[in-house]
Coordinates of C-alpha atoms in Angstrom, one line a residue:
X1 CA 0.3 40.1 122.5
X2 CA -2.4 37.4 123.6
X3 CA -2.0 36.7 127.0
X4 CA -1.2 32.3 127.1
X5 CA 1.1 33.0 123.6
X6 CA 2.9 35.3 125.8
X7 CA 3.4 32.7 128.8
X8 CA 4.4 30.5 126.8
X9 CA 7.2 32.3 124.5
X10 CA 8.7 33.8 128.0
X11 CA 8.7 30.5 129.6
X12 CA 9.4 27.9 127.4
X13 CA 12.3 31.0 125.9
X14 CA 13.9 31.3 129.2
X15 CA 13.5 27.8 130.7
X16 CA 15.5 26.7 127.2
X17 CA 18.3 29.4 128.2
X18 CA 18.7 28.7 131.5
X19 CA 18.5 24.9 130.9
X20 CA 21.2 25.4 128.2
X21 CA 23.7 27.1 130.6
X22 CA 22.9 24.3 133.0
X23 CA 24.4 21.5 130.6
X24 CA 27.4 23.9 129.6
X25 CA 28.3 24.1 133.3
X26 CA 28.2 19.9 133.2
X27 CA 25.0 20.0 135.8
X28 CA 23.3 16.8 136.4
X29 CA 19.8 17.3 134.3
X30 CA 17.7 14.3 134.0
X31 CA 16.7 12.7 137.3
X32 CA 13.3 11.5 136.9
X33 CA 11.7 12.6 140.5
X34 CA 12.8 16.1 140.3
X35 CA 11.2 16.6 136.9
X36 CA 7.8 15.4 138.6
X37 CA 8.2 17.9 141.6
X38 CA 9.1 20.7 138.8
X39 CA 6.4 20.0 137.0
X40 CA 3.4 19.8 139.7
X41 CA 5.6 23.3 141.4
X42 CA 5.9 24.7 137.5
X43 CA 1.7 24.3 137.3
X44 CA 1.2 25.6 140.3
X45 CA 3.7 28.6 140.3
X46 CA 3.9 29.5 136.9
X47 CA 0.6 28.1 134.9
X48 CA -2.2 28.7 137.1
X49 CA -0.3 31.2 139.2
X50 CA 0.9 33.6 137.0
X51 CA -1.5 32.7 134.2
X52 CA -4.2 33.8 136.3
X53 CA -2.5 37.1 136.5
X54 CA -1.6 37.2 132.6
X55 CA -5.2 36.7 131.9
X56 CA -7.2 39.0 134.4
X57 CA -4.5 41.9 133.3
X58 CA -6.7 42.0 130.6
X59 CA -10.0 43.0 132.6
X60 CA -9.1 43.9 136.2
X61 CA -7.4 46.9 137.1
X62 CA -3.7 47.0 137.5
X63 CA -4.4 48.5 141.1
X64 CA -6.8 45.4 142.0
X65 CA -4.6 42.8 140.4
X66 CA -1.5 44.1 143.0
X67 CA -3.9 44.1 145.9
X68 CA -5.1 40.5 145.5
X69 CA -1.9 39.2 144.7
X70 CA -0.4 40.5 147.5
X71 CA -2.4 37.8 149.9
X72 CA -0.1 35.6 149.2
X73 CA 2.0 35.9 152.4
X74 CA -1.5 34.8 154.4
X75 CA -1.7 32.2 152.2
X76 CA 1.9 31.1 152.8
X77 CA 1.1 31.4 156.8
X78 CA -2.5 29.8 156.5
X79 CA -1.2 26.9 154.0
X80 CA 1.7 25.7 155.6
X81 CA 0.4 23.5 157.9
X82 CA 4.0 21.7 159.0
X83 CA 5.2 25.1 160.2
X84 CA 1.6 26.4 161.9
X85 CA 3.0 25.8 165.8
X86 CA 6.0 28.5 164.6
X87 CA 4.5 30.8 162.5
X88 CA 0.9 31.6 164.4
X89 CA 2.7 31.5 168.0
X90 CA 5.1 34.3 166.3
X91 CA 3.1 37.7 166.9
X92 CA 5.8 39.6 164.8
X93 CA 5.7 37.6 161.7
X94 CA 1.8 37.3 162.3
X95 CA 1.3 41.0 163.0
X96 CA 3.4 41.8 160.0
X97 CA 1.8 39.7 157.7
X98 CA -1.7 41.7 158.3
X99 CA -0.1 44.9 158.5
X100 CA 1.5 44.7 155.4
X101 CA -1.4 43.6 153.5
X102 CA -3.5 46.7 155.1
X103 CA -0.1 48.7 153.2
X104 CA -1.0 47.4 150.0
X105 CA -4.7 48.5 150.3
X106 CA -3.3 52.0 151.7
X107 CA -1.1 51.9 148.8
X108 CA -3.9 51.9 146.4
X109 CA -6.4 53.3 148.5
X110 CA -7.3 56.2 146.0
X111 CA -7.8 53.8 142.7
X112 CA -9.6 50.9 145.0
X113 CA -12.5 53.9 145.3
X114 CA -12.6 54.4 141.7
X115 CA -13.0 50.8 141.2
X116 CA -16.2 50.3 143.8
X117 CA -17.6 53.1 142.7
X118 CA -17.7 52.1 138.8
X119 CA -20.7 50.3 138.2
X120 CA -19.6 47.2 136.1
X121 CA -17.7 46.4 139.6
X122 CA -19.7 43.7 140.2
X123 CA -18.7 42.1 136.8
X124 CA -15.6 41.8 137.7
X125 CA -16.1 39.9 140.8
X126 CA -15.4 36.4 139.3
X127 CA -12.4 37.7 137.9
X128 CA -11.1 38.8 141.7
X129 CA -12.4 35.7 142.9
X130 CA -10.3 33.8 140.2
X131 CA -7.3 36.0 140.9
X132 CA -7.4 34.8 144.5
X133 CA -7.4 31.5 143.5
X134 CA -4.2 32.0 141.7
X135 CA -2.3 33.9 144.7
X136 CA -3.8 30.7 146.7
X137 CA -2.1 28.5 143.9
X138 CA 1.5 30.2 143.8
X139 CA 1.2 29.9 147.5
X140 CA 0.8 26.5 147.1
X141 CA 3.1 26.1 145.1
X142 CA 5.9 27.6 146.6
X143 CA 5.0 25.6 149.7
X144 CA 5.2 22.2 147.9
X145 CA 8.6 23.6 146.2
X146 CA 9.5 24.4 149.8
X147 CA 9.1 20.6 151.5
X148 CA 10.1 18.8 148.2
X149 CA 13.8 19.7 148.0
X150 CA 15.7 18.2 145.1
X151 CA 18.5 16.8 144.6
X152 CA 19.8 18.8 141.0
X153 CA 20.6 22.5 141.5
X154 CA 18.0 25.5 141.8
X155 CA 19.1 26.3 138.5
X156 CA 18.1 22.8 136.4
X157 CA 14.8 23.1 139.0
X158 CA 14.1 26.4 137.9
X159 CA 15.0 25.3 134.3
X160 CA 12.1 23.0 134.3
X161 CA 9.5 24.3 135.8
X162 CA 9.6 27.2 132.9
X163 CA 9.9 24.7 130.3
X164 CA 6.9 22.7 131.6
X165 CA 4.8 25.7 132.8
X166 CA 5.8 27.2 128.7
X167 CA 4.9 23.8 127.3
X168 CA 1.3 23.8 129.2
X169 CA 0.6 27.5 127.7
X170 CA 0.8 26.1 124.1
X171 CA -2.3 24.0 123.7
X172 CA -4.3 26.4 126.7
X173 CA -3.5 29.2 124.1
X174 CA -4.8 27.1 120.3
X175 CA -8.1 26.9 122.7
X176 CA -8.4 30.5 123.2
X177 CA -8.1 30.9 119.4
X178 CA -5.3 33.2 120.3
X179 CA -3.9 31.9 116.5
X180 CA -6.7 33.1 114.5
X181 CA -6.2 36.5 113.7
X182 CA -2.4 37.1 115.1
X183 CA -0.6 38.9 113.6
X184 CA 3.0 39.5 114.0
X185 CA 3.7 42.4 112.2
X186 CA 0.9 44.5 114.3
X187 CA 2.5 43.5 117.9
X188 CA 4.6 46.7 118.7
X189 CA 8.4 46.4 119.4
X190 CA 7.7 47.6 122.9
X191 CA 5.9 44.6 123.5
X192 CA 8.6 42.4 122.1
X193 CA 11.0 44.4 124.2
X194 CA 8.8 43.4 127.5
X195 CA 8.8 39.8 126.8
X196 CA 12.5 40.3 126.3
X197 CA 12.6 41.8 129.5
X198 CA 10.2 38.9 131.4
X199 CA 12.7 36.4 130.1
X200 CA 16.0 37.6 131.4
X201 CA 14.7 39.7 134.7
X202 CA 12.0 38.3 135.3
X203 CA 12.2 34.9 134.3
X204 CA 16.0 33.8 134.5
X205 CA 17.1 36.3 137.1
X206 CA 13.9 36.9 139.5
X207 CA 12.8 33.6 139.3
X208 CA 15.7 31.8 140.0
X209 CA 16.2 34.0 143.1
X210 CA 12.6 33.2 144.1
X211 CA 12.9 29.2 143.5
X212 CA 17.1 29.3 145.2
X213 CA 15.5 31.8 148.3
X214 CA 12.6 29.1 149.2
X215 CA 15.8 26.8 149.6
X216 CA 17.3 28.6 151.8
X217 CA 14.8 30.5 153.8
X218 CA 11.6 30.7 155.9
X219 CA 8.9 30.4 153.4
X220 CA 7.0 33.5 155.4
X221 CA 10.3 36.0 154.7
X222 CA 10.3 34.7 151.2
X223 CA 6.3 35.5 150.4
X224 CA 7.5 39.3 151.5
X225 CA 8.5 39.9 148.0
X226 CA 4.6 40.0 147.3
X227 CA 4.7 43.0 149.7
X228 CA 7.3 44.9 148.3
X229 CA 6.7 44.4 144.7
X230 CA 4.3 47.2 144.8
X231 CA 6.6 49.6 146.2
X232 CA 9.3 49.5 144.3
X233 CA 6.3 49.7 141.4
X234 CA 5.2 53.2 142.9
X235 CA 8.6 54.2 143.5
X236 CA 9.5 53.3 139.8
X237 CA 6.2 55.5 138.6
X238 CA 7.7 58.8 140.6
X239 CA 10.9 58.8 139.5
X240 CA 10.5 57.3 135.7
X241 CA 7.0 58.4 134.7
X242 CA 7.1 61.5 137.0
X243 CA 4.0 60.0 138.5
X244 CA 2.5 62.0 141.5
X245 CA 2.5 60.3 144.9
X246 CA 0.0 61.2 147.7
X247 CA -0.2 60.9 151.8
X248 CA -2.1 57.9 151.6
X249 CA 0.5 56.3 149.8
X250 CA 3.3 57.6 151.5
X251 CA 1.6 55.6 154.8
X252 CA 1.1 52.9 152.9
X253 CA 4.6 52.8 151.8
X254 CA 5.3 53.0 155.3
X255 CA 3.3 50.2 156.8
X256 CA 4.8 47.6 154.4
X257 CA 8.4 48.6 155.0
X258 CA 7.7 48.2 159.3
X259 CA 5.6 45.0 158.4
X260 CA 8.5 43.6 156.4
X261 CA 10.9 44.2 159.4
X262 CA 8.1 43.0 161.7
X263 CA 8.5 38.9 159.4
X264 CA 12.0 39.1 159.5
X265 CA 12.5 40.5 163.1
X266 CA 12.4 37.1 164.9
X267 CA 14.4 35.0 162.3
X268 CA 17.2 37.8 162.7
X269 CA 16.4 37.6 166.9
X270 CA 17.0 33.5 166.8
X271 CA 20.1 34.0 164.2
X272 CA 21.6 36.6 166.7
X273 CA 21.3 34.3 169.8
X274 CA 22.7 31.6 167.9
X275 CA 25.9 33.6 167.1
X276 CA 25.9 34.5 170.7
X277 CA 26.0 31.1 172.2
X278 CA 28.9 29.9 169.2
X279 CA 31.2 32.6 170.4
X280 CA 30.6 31.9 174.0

């Protein structure tokens, strides 16, 4: 399935769903100002963001794509500029943040050599370089999502920024030519079974946890997901796809689970004082 026809059939598909079971619940849809902030967080988040991702699939290595995606929780630290006094004075969530990215690598550390030592590597470096720029962009806009709160629920929020982000795909997609030669019939069912599976896990489910958690919590314990995403895709090779996992991995898996304790360590510290001095 080309890459933009599938970003836009998942999120136009499950931004329709979700907006549908908005107006059967009676929520408030239409307010002008919160379309705008979904739209600009939509680009950002799911168009450039995940688009990026769609599209260097279909060069990069899966092993490389995880590893440069999984920057984003610098980004998050190094982009939020409102919240710099509290997050670089914190040496947990700091330390974390670094450690957890050297997890990743250690994570992949046996298919990173494979890729350096192929010699198209350096072909690929624009891709990796364009990759970045879309974990800088879903950093961004998860940031900008952050400090525009709106007033409809994270649901209709949600809601939009698929249908926008699904609505952009469409003409990005007729300029790829992705129209041409397409045809239906020769897409496996497997495939039509993923995108079933994007829309309702990891659209209307995932997403909206991602969009409601930004709401509700440090934007630095949030961007951990891009650090745990990996493992539970190496724990889901081993025990599905009877996939063999080594030492290095095994440290790897390791370091990201301390560093992800590390981020949340001092949020948990401050809740727990706070408890204390309620009950006296």
């Amino acid at each position: 399935m080309p890459p933009f026809l599938l970003g836009a059939l998942r999120f136009t598909t499950a931004g329709l769903l979700l907006m549908g079971w908005c107006v059967i619940k009676g929520e408030k849809i239409f307010v002008l100002k919160d379309i705008a902030t979904a739209a600009v967080t939509g680009a950002l988040l799911l168009f450039i963001g995940n688009g990026v991702v769609i599209w260097t699939e279909q060069t990069l290595p899966s092993a490389m794509v995880a590893i440069l995606v999984s920057s984003a929780p610098l980004w998050f630290v190094l982009l939020d500029k409102p919240n710099w006094a509290v997050n670089l004075k914190n040496k947990s969530t700091t330390f974390g943040l670094v450690i957890g990215f050297v997890g990743v690598i250690l994570l992949f550390n046996e298919q990173i050599g494979g890729i350096f030592n192929d010699p198209a590597a350096q072909s690929k470096l624009a891709w990796m370089l364009l990759l970045l720029l879309g974990s800088i962009s879903w950093s961004s806009g998860s940031l900008y999502s952050k400090h525009h709160p709106t007033a409809v629920s994270a649901s209709v929020n949600t809601a939009w920024q698929m249908i926008i982000a699904g609505i952009i795909y469409i003409p990005v997609s007729l300029m790829h030519g992705e129209y041409r030669n397409l045809n239906l019939n020769n897409i496996h069912s497997s495939s039509w079974f993923a995108l079933l599976y994007l829309i309702f896990f990891g659209s209307i489910a995932a997403f909206s946890a991602y969009v409601w958690l930004l709401q509700v919590r440090p934007a630095t314990q949030v961007s951990t997901y891009a650090y745990v995403n990996p493992v539970i895709a190496v724990i889901l090779g081993v025990v599905f796809a009877g996939e063999h996992i080594s030492l290095a991995q095994l440290s790897g898996l390791f370091v990201i689970l301390v560093s992800v304790l590390l981020i949340n360590l001092a949020k948990y510290r401050k809740e727990k004082q706070a408890v204390e001095l309620v009950n006296g």
